[in-house]
Coordinates of C-alpha atoms in Angstrom, one line a residue:
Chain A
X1 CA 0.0 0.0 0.0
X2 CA 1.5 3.7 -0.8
X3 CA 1.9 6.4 1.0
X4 CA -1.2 8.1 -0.7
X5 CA -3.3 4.7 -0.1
X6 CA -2.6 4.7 3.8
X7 CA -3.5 8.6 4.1
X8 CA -6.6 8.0 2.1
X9 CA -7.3 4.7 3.9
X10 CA -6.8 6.8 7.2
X11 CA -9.1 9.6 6.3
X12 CA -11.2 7.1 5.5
X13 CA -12.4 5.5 8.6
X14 CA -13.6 8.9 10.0
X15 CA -16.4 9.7 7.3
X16 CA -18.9 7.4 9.0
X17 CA -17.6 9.4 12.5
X18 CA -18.3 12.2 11.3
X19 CA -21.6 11.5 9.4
X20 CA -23.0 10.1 12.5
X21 CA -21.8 13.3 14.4
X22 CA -23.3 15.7 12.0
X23 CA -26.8 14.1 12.4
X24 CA -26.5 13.9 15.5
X25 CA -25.7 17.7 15.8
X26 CA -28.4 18.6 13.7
X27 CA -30.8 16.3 15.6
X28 CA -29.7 18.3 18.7
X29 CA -29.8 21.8 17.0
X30 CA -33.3 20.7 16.0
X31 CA -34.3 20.1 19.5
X32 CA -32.9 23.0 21.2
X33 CA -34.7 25.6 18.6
X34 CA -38.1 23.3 19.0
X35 CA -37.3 23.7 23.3
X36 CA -36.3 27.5 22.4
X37 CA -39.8 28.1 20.6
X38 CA -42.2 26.4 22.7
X39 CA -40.3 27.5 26.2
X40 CA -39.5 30.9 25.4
X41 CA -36.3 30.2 27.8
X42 CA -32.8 32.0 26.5
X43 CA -30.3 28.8 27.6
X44 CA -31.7 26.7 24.6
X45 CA -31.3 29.3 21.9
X46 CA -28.0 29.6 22.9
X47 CA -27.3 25.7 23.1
X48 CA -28.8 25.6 19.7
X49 CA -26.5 28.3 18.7
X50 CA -23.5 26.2 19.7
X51 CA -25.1 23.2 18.4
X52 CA -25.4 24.7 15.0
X53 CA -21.8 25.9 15.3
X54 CA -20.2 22.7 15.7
X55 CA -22.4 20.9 12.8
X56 CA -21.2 23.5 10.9
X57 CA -17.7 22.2 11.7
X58 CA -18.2 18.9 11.5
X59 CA -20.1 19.4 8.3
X60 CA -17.1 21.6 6.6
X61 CA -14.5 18.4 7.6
X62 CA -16.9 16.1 5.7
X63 CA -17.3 17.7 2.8
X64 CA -13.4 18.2 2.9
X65 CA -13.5 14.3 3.3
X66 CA -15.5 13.8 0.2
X67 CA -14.9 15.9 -2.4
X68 CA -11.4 14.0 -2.0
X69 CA -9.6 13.5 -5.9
X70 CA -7.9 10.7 -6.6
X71 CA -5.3 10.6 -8.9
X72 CA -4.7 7.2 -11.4
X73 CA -1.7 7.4 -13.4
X74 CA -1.1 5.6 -16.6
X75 CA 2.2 5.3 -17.9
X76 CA 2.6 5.5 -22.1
X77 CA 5.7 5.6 -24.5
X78 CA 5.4 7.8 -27.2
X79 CA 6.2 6.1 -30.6
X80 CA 7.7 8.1 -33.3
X81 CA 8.4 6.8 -37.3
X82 CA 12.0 7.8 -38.2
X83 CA 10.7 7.8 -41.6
X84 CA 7.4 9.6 -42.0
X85 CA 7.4 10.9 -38.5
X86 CA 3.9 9.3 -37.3
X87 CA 3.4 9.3 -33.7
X88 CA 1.1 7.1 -31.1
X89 CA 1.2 6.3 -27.5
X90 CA 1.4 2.8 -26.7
X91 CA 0.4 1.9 -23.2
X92 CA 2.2 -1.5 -23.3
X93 CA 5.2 0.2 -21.3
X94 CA 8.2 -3.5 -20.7
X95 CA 10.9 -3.1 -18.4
X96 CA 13.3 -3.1 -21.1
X97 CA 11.6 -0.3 -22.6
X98 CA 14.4 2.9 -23.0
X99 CA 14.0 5.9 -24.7
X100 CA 15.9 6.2 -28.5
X101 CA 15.2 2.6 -28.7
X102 CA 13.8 1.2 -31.9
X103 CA 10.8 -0.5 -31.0
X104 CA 8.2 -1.9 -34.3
X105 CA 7.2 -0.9 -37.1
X106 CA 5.0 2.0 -38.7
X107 CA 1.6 1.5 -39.6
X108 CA 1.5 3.9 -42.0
X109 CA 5.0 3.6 -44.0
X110 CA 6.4 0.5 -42.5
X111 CA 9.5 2.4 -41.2
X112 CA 11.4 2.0 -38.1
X113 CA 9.4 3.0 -35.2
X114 CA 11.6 4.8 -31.8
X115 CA 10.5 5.1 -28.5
X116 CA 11.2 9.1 -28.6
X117 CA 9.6 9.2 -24.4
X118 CA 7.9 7.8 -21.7
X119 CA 5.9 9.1 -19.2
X120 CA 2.5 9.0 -17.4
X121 CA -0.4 10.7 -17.6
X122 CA -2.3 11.6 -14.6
X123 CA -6.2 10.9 -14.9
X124 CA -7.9 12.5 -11.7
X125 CA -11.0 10.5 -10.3
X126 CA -13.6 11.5 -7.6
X127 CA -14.6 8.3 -5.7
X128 CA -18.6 7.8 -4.9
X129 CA -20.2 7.9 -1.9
X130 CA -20.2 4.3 -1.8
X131 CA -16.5 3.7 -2.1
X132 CA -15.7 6.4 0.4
X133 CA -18.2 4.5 3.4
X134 CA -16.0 1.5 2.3
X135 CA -18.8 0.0 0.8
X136 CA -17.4 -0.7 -2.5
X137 CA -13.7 -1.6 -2.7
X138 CA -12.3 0.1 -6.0
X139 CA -10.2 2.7 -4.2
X140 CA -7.1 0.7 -4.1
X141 CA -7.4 -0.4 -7.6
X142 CA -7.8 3.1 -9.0
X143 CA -4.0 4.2 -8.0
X144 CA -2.6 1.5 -10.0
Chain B
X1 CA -14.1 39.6 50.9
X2 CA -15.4 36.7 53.3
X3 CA -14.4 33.2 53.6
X4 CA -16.9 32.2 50.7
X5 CA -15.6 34.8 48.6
X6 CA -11.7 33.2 49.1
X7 CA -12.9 29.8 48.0
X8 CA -15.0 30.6 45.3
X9 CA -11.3 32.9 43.9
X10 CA -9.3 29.7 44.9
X11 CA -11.7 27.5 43.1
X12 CA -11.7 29.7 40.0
X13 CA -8.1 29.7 39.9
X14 CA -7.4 25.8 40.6
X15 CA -9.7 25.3 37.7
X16 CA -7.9 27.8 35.6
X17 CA -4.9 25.7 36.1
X18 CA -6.3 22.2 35.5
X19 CA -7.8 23.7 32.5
X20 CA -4.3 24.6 31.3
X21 CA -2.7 21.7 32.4
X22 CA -5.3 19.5 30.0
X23 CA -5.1 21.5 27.1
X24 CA -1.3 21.1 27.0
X25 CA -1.7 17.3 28.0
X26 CA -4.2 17.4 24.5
X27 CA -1.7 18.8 23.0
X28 CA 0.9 16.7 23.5
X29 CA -1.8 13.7 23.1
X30 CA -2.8 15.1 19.7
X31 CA 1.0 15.5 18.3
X32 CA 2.3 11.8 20.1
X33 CA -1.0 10.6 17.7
X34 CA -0.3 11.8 14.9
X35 CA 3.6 11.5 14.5
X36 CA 2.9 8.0 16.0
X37 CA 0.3 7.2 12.7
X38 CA 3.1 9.2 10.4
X39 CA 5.9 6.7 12.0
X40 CA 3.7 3.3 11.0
X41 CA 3.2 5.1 7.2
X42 CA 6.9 5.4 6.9
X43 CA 7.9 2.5 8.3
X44 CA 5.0 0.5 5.8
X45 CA 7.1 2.8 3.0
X46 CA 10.4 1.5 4.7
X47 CA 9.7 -2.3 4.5
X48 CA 7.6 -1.9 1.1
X49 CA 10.7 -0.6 -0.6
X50 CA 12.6 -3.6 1.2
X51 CA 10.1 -6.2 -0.3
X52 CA 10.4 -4.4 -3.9
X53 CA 14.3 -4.3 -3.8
X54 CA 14.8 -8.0 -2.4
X55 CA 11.6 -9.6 -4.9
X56 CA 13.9 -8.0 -7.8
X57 CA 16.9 -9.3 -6.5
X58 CA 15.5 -12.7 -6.5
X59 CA 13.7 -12.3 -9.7
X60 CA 17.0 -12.1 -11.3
X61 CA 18.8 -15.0 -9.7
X62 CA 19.9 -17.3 -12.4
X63 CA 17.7 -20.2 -12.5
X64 CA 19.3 -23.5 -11.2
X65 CA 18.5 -27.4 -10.5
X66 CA 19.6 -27.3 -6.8
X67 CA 17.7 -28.9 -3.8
X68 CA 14.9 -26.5 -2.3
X69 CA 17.4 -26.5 0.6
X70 CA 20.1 -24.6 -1.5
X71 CA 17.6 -22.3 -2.9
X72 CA 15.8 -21.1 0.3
X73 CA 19.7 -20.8 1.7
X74 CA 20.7 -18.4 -1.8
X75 CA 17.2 -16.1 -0.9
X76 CA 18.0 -16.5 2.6
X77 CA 21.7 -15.4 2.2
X78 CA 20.1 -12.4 -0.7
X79 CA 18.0 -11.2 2.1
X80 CA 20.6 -10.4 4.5
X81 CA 23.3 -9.1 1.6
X82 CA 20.8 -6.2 0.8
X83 CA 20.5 -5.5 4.7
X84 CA 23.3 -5.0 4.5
X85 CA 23.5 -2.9 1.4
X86 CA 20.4 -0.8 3.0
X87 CA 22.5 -0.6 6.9
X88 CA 25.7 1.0 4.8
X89 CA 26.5 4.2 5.9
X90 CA 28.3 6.7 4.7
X91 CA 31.3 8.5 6.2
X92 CA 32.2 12.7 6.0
X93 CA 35.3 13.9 5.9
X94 CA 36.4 15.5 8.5
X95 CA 35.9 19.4 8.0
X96 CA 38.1 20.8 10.2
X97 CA 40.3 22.1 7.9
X98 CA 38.6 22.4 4.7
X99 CA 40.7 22.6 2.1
X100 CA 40.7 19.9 -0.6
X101 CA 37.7 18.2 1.4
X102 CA 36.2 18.3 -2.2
X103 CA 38.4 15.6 -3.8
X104 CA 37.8 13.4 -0.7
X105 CA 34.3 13.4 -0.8
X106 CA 34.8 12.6 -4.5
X107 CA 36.9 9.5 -3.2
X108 CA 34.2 8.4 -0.9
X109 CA 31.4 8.6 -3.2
X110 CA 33.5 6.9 -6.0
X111 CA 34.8 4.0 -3.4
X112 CA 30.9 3.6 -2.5
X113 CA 29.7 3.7 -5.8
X114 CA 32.1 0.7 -6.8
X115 CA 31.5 -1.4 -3.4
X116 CA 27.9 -1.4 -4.3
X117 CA 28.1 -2.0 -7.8
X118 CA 30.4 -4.8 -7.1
X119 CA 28.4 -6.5 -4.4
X120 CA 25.7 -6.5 -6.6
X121 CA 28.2 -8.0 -9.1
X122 CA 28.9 -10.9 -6.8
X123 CA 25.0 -11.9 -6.0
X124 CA 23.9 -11.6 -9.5
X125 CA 27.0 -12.2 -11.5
X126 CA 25.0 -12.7 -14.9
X127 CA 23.2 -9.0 -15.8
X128 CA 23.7 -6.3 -17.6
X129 CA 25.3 -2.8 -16.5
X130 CA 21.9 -1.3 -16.8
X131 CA 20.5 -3.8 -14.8
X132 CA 23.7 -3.1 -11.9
X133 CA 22.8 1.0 -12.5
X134 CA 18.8 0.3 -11.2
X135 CA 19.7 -2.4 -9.1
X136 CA 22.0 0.5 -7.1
X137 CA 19.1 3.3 -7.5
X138 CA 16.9 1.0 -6.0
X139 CA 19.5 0.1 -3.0
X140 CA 20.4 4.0 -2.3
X141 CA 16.3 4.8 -2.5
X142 CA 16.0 2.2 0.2
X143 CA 18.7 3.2 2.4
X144 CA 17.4 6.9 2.3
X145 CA 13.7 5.4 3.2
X146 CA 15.1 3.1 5.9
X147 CA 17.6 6.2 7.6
X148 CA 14.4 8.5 7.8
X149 CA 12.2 6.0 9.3
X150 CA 15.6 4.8 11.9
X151 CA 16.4 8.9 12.3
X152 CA 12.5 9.9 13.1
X153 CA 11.9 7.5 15.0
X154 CA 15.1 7.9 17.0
X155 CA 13.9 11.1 18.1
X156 CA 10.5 10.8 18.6
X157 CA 11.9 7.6 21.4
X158 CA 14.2 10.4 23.0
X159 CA 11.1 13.4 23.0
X160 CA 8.9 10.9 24.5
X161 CA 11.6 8.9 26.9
X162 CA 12.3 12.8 28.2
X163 CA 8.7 14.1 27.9
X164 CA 10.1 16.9 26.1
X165 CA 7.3 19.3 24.3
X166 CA 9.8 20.9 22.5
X167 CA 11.3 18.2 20.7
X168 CA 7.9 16.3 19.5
X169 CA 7.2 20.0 18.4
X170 CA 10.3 20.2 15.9
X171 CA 9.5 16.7 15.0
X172 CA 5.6 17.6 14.0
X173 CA 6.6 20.5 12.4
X174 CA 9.0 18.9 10.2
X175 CA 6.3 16.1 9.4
X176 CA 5.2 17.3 6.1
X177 CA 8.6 18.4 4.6
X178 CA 9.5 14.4 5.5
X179 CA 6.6 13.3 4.2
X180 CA 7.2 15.0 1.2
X181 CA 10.4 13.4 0.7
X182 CA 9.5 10.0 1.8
X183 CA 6.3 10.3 -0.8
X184 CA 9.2 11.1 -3.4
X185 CA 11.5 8.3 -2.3
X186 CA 8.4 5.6 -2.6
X187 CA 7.4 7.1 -6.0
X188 CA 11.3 6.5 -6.9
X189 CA 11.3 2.6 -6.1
X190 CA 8.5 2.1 -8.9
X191 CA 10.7 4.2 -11.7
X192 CA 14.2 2.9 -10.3
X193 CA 12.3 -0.9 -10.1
X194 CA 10.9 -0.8 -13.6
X195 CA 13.9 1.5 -15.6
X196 CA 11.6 4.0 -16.5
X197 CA 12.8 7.7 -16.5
X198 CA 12.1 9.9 -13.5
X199 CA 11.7 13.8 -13.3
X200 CA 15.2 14.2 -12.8
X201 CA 15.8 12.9 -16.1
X202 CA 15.0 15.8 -17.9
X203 CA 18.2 17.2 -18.7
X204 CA 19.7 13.6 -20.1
X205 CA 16.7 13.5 -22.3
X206 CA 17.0 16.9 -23.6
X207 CA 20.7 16.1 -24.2
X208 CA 19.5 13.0 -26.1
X209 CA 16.6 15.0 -28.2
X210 CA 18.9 16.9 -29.1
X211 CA 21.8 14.5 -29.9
X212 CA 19.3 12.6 -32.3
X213 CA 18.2 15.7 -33.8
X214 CA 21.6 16.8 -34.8
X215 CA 22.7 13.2 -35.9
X216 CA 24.8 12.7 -33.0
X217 CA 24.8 9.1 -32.3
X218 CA 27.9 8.1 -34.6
X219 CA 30.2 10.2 -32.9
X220 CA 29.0 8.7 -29.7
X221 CA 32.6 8.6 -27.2
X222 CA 32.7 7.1 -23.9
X223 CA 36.4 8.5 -22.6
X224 CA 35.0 8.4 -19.2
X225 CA 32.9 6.0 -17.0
X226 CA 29.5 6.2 -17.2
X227 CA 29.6 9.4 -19.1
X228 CA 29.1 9.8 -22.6
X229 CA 30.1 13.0 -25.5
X230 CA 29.2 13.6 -28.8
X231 CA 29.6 16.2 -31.0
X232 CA 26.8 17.9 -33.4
X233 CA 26.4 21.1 -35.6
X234 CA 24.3 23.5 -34.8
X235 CA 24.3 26.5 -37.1
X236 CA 27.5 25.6 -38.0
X237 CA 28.9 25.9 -34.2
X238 CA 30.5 22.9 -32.5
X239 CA 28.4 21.2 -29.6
X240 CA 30.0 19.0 -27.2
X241 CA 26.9 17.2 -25.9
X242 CA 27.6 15.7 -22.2
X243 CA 25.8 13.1 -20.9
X244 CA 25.4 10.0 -18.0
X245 CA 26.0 7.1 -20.3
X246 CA 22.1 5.3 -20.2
X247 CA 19.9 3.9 -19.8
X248 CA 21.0 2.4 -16.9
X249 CA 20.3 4.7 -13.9
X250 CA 23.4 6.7 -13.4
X251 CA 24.3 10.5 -13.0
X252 CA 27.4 9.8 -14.7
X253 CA 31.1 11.8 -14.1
X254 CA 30.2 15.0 -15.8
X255 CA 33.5 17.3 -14.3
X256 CA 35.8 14.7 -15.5
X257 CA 34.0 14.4 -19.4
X258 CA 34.5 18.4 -19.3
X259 CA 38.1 17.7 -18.0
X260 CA 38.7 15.4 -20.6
X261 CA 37.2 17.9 -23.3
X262 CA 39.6 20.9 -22.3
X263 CA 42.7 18.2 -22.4
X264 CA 42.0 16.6 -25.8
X265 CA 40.0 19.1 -27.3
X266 CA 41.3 22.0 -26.5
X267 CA 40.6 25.3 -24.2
X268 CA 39.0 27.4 -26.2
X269 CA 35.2 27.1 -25.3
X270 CA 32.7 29.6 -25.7
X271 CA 30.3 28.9 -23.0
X272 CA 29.2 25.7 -20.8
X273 CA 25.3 25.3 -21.0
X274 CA 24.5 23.1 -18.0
X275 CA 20.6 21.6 -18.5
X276 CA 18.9 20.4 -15.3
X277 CA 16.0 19.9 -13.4
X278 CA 15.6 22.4 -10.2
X279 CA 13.1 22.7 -7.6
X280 CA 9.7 24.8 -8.3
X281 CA 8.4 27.0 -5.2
X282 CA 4.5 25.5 -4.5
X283 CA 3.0 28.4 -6.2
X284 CA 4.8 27.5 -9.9
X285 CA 3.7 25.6 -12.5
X286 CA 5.4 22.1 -13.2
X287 CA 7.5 22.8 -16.3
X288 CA 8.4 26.1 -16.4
X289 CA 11.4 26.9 -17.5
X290 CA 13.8 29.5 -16.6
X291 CA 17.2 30.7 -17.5
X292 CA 20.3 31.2 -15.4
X293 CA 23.6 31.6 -14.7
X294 CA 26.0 29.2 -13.1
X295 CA 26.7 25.4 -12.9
X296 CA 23.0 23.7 -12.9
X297 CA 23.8 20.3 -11.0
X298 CA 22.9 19.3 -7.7
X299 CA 24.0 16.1 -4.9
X300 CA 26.9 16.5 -2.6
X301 CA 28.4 19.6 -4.7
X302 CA 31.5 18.1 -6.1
X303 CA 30.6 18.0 -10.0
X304 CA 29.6 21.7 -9.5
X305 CA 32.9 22.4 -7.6
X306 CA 35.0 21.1 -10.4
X307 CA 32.8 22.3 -13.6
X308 CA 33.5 26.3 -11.8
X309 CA 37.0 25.6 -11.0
X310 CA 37.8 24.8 -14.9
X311 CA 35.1 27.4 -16.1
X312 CA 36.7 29.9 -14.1
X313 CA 40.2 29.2 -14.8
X314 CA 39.4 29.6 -18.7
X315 CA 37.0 32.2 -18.0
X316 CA 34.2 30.6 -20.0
X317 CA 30.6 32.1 -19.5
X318 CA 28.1 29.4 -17.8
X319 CA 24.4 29.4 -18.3
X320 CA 21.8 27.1 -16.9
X321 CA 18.4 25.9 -18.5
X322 CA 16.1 24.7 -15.4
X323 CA 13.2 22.8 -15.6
X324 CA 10.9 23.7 -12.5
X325 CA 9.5 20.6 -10.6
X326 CA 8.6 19.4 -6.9
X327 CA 10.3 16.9 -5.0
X328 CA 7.7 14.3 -5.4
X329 CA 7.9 15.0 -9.9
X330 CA 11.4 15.0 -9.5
X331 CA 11.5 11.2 -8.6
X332 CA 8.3 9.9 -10.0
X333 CA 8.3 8.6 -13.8
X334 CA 8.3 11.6 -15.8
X335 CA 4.8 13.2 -16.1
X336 CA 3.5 14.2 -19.3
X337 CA 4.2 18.1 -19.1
X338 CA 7.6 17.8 -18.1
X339 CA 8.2 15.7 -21.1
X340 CA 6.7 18.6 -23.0
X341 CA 8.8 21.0 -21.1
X342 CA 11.7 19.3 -22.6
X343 CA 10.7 20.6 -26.3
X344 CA 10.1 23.9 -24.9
X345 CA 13.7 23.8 -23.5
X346 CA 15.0 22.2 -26.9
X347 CA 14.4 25.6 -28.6
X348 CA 15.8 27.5 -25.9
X349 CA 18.8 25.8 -26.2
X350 CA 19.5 26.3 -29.5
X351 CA 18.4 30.0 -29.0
X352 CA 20.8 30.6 -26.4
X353 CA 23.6 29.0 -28.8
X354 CA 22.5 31.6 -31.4
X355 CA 22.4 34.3 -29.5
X356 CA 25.5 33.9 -27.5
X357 CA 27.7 32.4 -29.8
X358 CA 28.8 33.0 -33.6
X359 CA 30.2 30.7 -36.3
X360 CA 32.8 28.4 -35.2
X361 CA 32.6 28.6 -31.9
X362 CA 32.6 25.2 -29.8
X363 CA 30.1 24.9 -27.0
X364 CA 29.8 22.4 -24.1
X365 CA 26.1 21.1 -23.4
X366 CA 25.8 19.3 -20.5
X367 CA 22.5 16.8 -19.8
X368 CA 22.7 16.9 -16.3
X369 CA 20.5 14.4 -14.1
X370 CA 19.6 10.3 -13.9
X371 CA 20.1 8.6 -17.0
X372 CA 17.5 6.3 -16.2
X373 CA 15.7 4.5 -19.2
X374 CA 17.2 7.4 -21.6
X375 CA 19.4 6.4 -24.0
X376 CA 22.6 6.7 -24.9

């Protein structure tokens, strides 16, 4: 597991903390404006005040919590024709795989093809709800 | 004020206090948590690398008809080699008196370089020199990992042993810097694993765009270890193209190929263009580039040292093409717009030789970085 996965996978296991929390909180909030209204006594519009204030909190560190992006990297070599200069990128990346090295031939001429670079491309991914209450298990695959 | 009064102030104050006391205790709880959790992540990093290093190690053993006793004694006897490779450390020279502390470091690093490669050498006796370059990448990556996770932890032992507030302070302030590096270092053991180039590798591969550009590869010369030069026209000036021989993963011996260059091909140089990546500030964009002045290479120092001493002796003008990246990019496999930055610095280059140069002259372009997965 990466560095990434185990901060994510840390996170993680507070969402259903703090989902529980913010219901709660509102639940509460609820109660002390209902007990506010019908008693006319001060104390619960103030405990409804703080109430509200730490739902708020709570609520901000959630949505921080899911609008978390996940990045999925894919890694390409760019082909290049020494002859008519057609270019494509291959995702079929081998370890022996070097840049300048001759690798095929082009579709279009039938020259020499060269691996002219190789890199990844970074292809970012908002999980669902689902996969961030643990739910579904796709998060690990997605940062392969 | 009566008795009442007296208690009720005593009260007030005694709770004042406890209520200090608590919130430093949470304090101390909240920090002790969390470098605690940061600890287990880099020590997971630590022993993943460890796995990755030794699994390739064993995936190259040469394939033999030996009893399963021999073979779990070879893996066995692997396992503890690369401990050992990953325990190595590496000595200073004593800096007392400073002069000529330069070529000693350059001895060290040179002895340690060999050891390694050597050891390697004698556990897998049958790959290639490519395979000894990555196999050594992926060794020092480790041993970086493994002194961070020895080094933090070492402290946070003594902070808590001595209950000191100020030390697990330094230490959770200087969490995310570490974390940076150690997320750098993990993204390094995939690249140095699989041969694949890093950000680093920006300056060899601009040095080999442009050496296949220019039709360099015939007069490809390797008249010093792990370093290659080439020479190529460009508007009818002569360019000495520098380069870590690849694609294994090396940063080659770029002061001696420019030592080499003054003594057989002469002093008259024009200028030294030194091509490298360089660390961007949070706020800039990955692949900028921007020009400078100076000897663009990084590490211990000693290249740099020796590249100024000949460049100031001759008094030849030294200008450096940077490539902006952060840690993590710099050690990752190269991301798409850095490999686009490196067109972008292409042109630059031969700008800079336009503009600063006329007919004739000869110029020194140096590719300076990992060679990793970048030929030649």
């Amino acid at each position: 597991m990466s560095l990434d996965e185990k901060l994510f996978e840390i996170k993680r296991k507070w969402i259903p903390v703090y989902f529980i929390l913010l219901i709660g909180l509102i639940i509460l909030a609820i109660h002390f404006i209902l007990m506010a209204y019908f008693t006319n006594n001060q104390d619960y519009a103030s405990f409804s005040l703080l109430t509200l204030v730490a739902a708020g909190y709570i609520g901000y560190n959630l949505s921080k919590f899911l609008n978390t992006i996940i990045s999925k990297y894919t890694t390409v070599k760019l082909l290049t024709c020494k002859k008519c200069g057609y270019s494509n990128e291959d995702k079929n990346v081998d370890k022996e795989d070097y840049v300048m090295k001759e690798d095929g031939i082009c579709p279009k001429c039938g020259g020499k093809m060269i691996i002219e670079g190789i890199y990844r491309i970074e292809e970012k991914t908002k999980p669902s709800l689902l996969e961030l209450f643990g739910l579904k298990k796709k998060i690990r695959n997605r940062f392969k | 004020m009566d008795g009442q009064g007296i208690v009720n102030t005593i009260m007030t104050l005694f709770l004042l206090l406890i209520f200090a006391y608590i919130s430093q205790e949470l304090q101390i709880w909240k920090m002790v948590s969390e470098i605690e959790a940061y600890l287990s992540i880099f020590r997971t990093a630590r022993d993943h690398a460890l796995g990755v290093t030794s699994n390739t190690f064993k995936k190259l053993l040469p394939k033999s008809n030996s009893s399963r006793k021999i073979e779990y004694e070879k893996i066995k006897n692997i396992d503890e080699r690369i401990q050992e490779l990953v325990d190595l450390t590496i000595i200073e020279p004593v800096n007392l008196d400073p002069y000529g502390i330069v070529k000693k470091i350059k001895h060290i690093i040179l002895v340690t370089e060999k050891t390694v490669e050597n050891e390697i050498k004698i556990i897998l006796p049958n790959i290639k020199k490519s395979e000894i370059k990555n196999l050594t990448n992926l060794i020092d990556a480790t041993r970086i990992l493994n002194f961070i996770y020895k080094f933090l932890d070492h402290n946070y032992r003594i902070a808590r042993k001595f209950k000191s507030l100020w030390l697990l302070m330094q230490i959770y302030a200087l969490l995310p810097f570490i974390t940076q590096e150690v997320k750098a270092l993990e993204n390094a053991i995939e690249a140095f694993n699989k041969g694949l180039p890093v950000g680093d590798s920006v300056g060899p591969l601009v040095a080999s765009k442009l050496i296949k550009k220019y039709s360099g590869f015939e007069n490809i010369d390797t008249p010093v270890e792990d370093t290659v030069i080439t020479r190529v026209n460009i508007d009818n000036r002569e360019i000495y193209i520098v380069k870590a021989q690849g694609p294994g993963g090396t940063t080659g011996r770029l002061d001696d190929a420019i030592e080499w260059l003054f003594n057989n091909i002469g002093k008259k140089f024009s200028m030294i263009i030194t091509v490298d990546a360089a660390l961007k500030f949070e706020g800039e964009k990955s692949g900028t580039i921007t020009q400078g002045f100076g000897v663009a290479i990084g590490g211990t120092g000693v290249e740099k040292f020796n590249i100024e001493e000949i460049a100031s002796k001759h008094n030849i003008p030294l200008y450096a093409i940077l490539i902006k990246m952060s840690e993590i990019e710099a050690l990752s496999i190269l991301t798409k717009d850095l490999y686009e930055a490196t067109e972008k610095a292409l042109n630059i280059i031969e700008r800079v030789i336009r503009e600063r140069s006329v007919e004739h002259d000869k110029i020194i372009l140096v590719g300076v970085g990992n060679t990793i997965g970048i030929y030649p």
